[in-house]
Coordinates of C-alpha atoms and ligand atoms in Angstrom, one line a residue:
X153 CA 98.2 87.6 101.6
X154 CA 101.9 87.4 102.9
X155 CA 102.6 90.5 100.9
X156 CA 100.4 92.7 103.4
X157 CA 101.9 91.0 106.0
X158 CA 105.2 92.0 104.8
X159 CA 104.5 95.7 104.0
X160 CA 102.7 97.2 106.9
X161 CA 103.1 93.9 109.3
X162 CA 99.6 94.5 111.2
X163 CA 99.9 94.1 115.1
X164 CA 96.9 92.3 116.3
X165 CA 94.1 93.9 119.0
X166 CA 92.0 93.2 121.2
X167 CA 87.9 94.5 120.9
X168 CA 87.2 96.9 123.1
X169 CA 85.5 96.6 126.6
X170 CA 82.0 99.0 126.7
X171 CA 83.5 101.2 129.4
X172 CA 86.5 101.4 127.1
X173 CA 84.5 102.6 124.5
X174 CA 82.9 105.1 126.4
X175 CA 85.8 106.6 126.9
X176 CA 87.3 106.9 123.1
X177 CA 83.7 108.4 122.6
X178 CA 84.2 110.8 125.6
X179 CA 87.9 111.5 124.2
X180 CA 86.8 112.3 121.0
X181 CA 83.3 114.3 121.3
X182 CA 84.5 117.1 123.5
X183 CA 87.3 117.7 120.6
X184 CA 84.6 116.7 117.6
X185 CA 82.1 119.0 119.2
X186 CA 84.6 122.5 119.3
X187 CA 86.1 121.5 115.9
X188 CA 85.1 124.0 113.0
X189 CA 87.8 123.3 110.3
X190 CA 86.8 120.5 108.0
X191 CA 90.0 118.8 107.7
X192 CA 91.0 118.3 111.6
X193 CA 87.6 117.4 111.8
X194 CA 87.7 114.5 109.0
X195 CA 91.0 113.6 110.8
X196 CA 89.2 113.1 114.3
X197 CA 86.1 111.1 113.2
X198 CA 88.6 108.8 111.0
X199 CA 90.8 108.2 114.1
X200 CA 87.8 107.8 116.2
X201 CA 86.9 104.8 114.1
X202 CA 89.6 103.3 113.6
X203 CA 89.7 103.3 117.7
X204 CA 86.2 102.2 118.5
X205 CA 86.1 99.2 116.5
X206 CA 90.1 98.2 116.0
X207 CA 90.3 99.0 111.8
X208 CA 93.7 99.7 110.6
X209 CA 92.2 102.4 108.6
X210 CA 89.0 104.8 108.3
X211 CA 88.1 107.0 106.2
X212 CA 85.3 109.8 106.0
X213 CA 84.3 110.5 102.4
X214 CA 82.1 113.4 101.5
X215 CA 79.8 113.4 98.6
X216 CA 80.1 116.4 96.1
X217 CA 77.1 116.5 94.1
X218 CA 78.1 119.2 91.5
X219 CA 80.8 117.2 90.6
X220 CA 79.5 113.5 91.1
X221 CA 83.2 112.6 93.6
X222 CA 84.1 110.8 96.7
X223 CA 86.6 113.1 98.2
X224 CA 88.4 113.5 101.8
X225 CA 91.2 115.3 102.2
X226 CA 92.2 113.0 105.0
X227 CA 92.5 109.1 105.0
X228 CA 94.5 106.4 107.1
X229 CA 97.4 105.7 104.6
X230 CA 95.5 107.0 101.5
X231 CA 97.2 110.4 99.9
X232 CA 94.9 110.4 97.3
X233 CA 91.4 113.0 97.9
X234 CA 89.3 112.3 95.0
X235 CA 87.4 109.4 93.1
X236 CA 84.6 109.2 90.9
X237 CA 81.5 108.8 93.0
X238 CA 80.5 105.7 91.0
X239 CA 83.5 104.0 92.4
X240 CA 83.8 101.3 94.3
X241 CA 82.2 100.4 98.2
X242 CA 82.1 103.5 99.2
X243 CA 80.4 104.5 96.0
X244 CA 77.8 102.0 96.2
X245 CA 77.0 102.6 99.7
X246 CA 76.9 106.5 98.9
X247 CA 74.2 105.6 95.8
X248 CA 72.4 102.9 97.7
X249 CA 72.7 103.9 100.9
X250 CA 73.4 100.2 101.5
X251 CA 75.6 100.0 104.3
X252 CA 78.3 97.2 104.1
X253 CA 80.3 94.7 105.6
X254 CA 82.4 92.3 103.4
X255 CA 85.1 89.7 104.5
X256 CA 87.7 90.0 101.4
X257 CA 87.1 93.1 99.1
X258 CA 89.4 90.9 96.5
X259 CA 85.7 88.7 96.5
X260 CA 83.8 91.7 95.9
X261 CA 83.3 93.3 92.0
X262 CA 82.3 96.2 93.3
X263 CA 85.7 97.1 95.0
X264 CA 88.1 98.9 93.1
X265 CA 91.4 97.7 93.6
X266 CA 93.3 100.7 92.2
X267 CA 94.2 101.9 95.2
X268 CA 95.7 99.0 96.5
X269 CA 97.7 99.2 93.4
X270 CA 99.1 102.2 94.0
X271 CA 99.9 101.8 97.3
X272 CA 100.9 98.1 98.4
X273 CA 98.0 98.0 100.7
X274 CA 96.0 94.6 100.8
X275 CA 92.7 95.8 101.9
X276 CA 90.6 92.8 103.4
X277 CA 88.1 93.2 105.6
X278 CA 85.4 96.6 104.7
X279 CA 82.5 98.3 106.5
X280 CA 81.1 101.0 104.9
X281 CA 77.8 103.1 106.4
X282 CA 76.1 106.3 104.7
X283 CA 76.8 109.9 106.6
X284 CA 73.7 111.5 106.9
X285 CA 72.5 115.2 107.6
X286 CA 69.7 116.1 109.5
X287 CA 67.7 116.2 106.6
X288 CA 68.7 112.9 106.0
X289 CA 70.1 113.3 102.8
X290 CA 73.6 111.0 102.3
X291 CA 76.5 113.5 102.5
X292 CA 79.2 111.0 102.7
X293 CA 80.0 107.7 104.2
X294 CA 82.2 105.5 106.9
X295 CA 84.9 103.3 105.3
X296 CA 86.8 101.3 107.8
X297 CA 89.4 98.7 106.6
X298 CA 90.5 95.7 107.8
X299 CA 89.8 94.7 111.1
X300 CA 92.9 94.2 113.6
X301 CA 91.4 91.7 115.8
X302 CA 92.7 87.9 115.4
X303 CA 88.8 87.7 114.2
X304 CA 89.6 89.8 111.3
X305 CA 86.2 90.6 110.1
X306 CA 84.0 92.9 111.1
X307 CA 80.8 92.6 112.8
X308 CA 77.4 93.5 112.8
X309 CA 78.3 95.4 116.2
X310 CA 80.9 97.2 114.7
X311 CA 78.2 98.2 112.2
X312 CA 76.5 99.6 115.1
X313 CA 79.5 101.1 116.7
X314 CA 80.7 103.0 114.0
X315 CA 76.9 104.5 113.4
X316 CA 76.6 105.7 116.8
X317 CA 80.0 107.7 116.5
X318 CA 78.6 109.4 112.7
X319 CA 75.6 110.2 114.8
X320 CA 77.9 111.6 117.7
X321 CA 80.0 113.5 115.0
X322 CA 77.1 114.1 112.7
X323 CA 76.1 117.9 113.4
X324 CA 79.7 118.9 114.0
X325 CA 80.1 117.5 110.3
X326 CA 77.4 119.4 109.4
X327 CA 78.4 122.6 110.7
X328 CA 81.8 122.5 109.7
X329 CA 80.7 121.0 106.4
X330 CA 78.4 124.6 105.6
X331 CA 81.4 126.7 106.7
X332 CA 83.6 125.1 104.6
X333 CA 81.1 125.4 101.7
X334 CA 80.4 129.3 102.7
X335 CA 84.4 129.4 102.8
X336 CA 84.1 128.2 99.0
X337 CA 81.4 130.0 97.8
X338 CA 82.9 133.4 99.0
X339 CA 85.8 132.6 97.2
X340 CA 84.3 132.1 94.4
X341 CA 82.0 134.9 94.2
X342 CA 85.2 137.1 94.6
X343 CA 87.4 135.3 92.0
X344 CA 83.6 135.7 89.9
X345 CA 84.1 139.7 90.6
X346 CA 87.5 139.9 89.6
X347 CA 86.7 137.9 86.1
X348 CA 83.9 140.5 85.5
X349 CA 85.9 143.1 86.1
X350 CA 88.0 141.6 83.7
X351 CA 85.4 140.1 80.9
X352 CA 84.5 143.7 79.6
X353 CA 87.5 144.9 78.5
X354 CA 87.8 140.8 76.8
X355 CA 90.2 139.6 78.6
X356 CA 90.1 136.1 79.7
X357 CA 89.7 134.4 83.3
X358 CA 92.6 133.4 82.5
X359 CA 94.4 136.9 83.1
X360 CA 93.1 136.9 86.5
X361 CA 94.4 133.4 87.3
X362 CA 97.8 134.4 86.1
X363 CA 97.9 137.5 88.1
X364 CA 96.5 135.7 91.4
X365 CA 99.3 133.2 90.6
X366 CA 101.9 135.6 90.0
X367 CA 101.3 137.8 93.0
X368 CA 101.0 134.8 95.7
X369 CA 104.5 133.6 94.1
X370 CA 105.9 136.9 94.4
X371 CA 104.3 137.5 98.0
X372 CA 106.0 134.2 98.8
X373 CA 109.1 135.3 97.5
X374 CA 109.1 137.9 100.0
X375 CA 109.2 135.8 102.4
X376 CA 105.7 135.8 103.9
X377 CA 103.7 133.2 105.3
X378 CA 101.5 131.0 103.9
X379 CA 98.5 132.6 105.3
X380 CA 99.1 136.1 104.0
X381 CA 100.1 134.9 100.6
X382 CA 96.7 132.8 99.7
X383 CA 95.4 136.1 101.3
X384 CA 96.9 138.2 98.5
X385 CA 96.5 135.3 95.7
X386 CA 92.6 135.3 96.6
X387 CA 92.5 139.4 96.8
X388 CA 94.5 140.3 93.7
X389 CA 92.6 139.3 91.0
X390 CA 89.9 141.9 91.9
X391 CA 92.4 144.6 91.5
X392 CA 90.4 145.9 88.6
X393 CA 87.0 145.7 89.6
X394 CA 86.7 149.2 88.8
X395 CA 86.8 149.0 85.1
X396 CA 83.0 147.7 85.8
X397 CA 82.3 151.4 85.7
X398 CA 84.5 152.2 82.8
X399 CA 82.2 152.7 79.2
X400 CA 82.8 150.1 76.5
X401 CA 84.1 153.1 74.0
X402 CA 87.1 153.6 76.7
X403 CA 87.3 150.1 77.5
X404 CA 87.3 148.3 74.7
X405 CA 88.9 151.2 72.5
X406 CA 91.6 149.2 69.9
X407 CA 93.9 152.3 69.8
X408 CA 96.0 154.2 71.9
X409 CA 93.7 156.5 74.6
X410 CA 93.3 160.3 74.0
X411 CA 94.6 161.7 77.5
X412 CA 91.0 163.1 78.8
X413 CA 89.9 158.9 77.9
X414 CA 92.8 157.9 80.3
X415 CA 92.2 160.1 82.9
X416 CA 88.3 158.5 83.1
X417 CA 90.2 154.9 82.9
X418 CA 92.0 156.0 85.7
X419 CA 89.5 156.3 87.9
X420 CA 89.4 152.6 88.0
X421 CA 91.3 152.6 90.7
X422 CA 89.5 154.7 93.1
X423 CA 86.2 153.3 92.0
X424 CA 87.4 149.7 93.1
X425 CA 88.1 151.0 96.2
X426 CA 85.5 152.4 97.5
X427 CA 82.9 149.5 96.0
X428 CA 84.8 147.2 98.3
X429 CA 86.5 149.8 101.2
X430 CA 83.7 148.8 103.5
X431 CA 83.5 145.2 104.0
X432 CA 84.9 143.8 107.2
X433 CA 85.9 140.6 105.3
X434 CA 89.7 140.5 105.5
X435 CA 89.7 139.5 101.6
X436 CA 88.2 142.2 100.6
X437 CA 89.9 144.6 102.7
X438 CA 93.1 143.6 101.4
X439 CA 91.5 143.7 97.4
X440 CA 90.2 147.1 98.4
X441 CA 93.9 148.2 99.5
X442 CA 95.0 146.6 95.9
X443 CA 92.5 148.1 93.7
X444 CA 93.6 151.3 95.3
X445 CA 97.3 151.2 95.2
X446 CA 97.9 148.7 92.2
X447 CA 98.6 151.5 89.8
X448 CA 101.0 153.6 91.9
X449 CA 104.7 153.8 91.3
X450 CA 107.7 153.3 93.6
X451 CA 109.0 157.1 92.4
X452 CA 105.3 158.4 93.2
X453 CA 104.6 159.6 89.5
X454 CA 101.5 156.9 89.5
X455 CA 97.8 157.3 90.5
X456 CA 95.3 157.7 92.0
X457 CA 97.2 159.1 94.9
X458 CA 100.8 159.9 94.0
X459 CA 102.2 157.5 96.7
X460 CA 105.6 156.2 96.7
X461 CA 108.0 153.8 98.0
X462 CA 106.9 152.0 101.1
X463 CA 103.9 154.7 101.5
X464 CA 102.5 152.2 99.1
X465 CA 100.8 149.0 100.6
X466 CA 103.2 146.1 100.1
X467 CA 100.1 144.5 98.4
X468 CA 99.6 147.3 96.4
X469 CA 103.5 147.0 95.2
X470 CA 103.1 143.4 94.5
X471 CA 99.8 143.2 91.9
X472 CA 101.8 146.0 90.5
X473 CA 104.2 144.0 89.2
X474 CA 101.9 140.8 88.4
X475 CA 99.4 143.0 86.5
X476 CA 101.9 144.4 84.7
X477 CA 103.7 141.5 83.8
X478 CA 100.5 140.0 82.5
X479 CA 99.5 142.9 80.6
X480 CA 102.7 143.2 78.6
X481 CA 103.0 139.3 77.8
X482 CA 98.9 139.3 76.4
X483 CA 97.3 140.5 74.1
X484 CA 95.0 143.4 74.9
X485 CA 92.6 145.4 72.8
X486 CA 95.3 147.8 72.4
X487 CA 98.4 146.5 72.0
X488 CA 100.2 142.7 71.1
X489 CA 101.8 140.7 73.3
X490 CA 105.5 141.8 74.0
X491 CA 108.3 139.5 73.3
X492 CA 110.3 138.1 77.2
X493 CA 113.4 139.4 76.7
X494 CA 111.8 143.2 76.0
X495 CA 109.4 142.6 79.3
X496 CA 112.8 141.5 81.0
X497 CA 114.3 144.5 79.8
X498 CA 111.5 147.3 80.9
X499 CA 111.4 145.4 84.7
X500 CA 115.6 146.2 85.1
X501 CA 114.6 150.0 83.8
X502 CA 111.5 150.1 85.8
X503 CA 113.8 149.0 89.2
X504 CA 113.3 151.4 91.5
X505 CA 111.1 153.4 89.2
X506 CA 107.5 152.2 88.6
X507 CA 108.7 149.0 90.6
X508 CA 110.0 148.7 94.5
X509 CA 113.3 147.5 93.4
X510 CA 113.5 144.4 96.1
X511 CA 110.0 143.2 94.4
X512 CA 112.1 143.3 91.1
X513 CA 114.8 140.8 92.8
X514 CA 112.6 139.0 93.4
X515 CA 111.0 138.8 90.5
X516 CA 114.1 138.0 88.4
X517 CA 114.0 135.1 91.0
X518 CA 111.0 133.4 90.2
X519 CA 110.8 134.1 86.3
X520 CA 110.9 130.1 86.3
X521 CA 108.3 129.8 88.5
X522 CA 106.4 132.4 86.9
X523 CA 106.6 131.4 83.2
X524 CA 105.5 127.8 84.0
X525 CA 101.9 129.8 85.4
X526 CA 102.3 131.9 82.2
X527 CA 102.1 128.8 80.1
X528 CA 99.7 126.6 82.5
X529 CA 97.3 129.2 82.2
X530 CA 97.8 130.4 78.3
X531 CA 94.8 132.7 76.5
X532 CA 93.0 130.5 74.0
Ligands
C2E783 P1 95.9 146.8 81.6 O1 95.8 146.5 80.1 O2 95.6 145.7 82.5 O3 97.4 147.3 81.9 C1 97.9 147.3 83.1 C2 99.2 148.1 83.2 O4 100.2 147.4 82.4 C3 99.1 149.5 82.6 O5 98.6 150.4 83.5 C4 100.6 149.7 82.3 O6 101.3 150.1 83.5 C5 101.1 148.4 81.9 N1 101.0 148.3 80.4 C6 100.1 147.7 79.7 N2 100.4 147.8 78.3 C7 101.6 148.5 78.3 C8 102.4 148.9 77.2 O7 102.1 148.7 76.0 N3 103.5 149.7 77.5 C9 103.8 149.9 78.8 N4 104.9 150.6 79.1 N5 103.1 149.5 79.8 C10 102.0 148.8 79.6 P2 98.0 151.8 83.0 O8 98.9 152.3 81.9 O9 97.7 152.6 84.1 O10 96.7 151.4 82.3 C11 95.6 151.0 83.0 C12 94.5 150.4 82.2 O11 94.1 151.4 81.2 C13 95.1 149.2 81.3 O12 95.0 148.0 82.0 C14 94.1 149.2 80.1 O13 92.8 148.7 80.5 C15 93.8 150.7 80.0 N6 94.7 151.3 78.9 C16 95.9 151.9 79.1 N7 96.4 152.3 78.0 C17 95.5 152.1 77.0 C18 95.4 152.3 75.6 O14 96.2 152.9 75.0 N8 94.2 151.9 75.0 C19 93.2 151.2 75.6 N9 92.2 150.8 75.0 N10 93.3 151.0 77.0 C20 94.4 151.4 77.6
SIN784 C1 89.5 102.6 99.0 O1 90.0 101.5 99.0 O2 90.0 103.6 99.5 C2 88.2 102.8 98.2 C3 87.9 101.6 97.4 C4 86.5 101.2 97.6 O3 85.7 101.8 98.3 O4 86.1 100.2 97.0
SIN785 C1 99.8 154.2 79.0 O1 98.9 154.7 78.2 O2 100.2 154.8 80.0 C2 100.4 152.8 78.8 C3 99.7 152.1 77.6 C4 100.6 152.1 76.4 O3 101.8 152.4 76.5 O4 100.0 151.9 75.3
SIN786 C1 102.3 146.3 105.2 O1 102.4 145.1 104.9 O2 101.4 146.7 106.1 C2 103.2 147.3 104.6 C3 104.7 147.0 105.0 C4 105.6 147.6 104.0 O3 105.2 148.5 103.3 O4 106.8 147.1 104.0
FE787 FE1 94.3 148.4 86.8
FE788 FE1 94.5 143.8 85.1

């Protein structure tokens, strides 16, 4: 018990008044209510708890079905974003839908003390309530901790409290809860496209993870921000979507092409772009631009359009060099895996050549950074 006190040396607070609770509801709804991004939203409702009933901590934990987890990627004091659904308070009251209010967790068998553990925390005094959506399905649940009043337990009005504000924050949830899953699903439906465009000429996902993880490191290399370069991580693996149209006998041919067979693989290119030149999604805008330029060269002797140098979309430059580099360290139908030091060795001739030389640069940079994704993500 002295060790909490010690560690995070809890100031004691008073309850609040009803008007003053009116107006920590009024504060937050108005920002709860315009909130669309999951995160700030988590963030809001936690520290909307934590106010209204004087916790040291709340948290917001959604429920993931598919994958049976507690997760939030927000929490008082808590870094950590994942637990097994089973675990814990917040578990049971997620599976039960047993709200809960407990004096001491350290009583409780439910409670899992790992996180405590981990962190130093003494967690004491719990309430946990179920989230529900309109359908009335649990999506998640309340978890305050500890209660900062010289009382130090929570109450059955607290209990009460803290419903009324998941009811306040309940749609906005909702909502922000579906664009966040749409968000997910669109990204995997395009990482999806890019492993099928992949899968028929047998190579693994793992090829397009590489080349998403190679081209974000190199776009990041560049110097862009954050933004652009999950932009170009989430766009790149699609570079090849085309080869969707290309026949197996081409595709999947063991030996070296015949040059009429290359000039039909060539038309990968072109066909990628114009299956994705027109969306309005900015994602696959920018894997349009890619499919389209990812085979031309700096000295403009590439396809499908002969461009060169900076005529060449600075995304288009980029997968370049990450499809490239993860074609000539695998295995393919057609040829074996090439040993580092001759990869190494065609990037320096290919400087200024197939490659914009300052993409090279940085290239030579990040080998580190690179080979550690080369090996994280190995071909089985
Ligand atoms: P890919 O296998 O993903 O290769 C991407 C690019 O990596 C190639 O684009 C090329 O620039 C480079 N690359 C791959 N292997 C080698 C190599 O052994 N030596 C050199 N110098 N560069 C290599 P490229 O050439 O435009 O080829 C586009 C796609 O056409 C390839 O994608 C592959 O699917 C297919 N392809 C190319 N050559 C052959 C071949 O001889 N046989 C078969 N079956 N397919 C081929
Ligand atoms: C936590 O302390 O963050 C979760 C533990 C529990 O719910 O039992
Ligand atoms: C190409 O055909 O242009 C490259 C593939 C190879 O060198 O085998
Ligand atoms: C671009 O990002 O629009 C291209 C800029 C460049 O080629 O440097
Ligand atoms: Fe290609
Ligand atoms: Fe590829």
């Amino acid at each position: 018990m002295h060790e909490m006190m010690s560690i995070s040396e809890p100031k004691l607070r008073k309850e609040l008044a009803p008007d003053e609770m009116l107006q920590v509801i009024f504060k937050y709804a108005a920002k709860i209510s315009g909130e669309k991004d999951l995160d700030k939203l988590l963030m809001l409702m936690a520290d909307m708890g934590r106010e209204l009933i004087v916790s040291d901590r709340c948290t917001v934990w959604l429920y993931d079905q598919e994958k049976d987890t507690l997760w939030t990627k927000v929490a008082h004091g808590v870094d950590r974003i994942e637990m097994p659904s089973t675990s814990g308070l917040a578990g049971h009251t997620v599976h039960t839908g047993e709200s809960i209010i407990i004096e001491d967790a350290y009583n409780d068998k439910r409670f899992n003390q790992n996180v405590d553990k981990q962190t130093g925390y003494r967690t004491k005094a719990m309430l946990v309530i179920p989230f529900r959506n309109h359908e009335e399905e649990i999506i998640g649940c309340y978890q305050a901790i500890n209660k900062m009043t010289s009382i130090g337990i929570f109450s059955e009005q607290d209990l009460k409290n803290l419903e009324m504000a998941a009811t306040y924050a309940g749609k906005s949830l909702e909502s922000a809860f579906l664009q966040y899953e749409i968000e997910e699903t669109q990204k995997e439906i395009i990482y999806t496209m890019g492993e099928i465009g992949e899968s028929r000429s047998k190579e693994t996902g793992n090829h397009v993870k590489r080349v998403a993880e190679y081209s974000r490191i190199l776009a990041d290399g560049l110097g862009m921000k954050r933004e652009e370069t999950e932009l170009i991580k989430m766009a790149s693996p699609m570079h090849d979507i085309g080869k969707v149209a290309i026949p197996d006998d081409i595709l999947k041919k063991p030996g070296k092409l015949t040059d009429e067979e290359f000039e039909i693989m060539k038309s990968h290119a072109s066909i990628g772009y114009n299956l994705l030149k027109n969306s309005k999604r900015h994602i696959l805008k920018a894997a349009s631009i890619i499919a389209n330029e990812h085979h031309e060269k700096w000295n403009g002797r590439g396809y499908p359009n002969g461009k060169k140098g900076e005529e060449i979309h600075i995304y288009g430059r980029i997968t370049a060099i990450a499809d490239v580099f993860d074609a000539l360290a695998s295995d393919r139908c057609y040829k074996k895996a090439w040993e580092l030091d001759r990869i190494l060795n065609l990037f320096k001739e290919e400087r200024n050549e197939h490659f914009d030389g300052k993409l090279v640069d940085v290239f030579f940079d990040k080998l580190d950074e690179l080979l550690k994704v080369r090996d994280t993500y190995k071909d089985v």
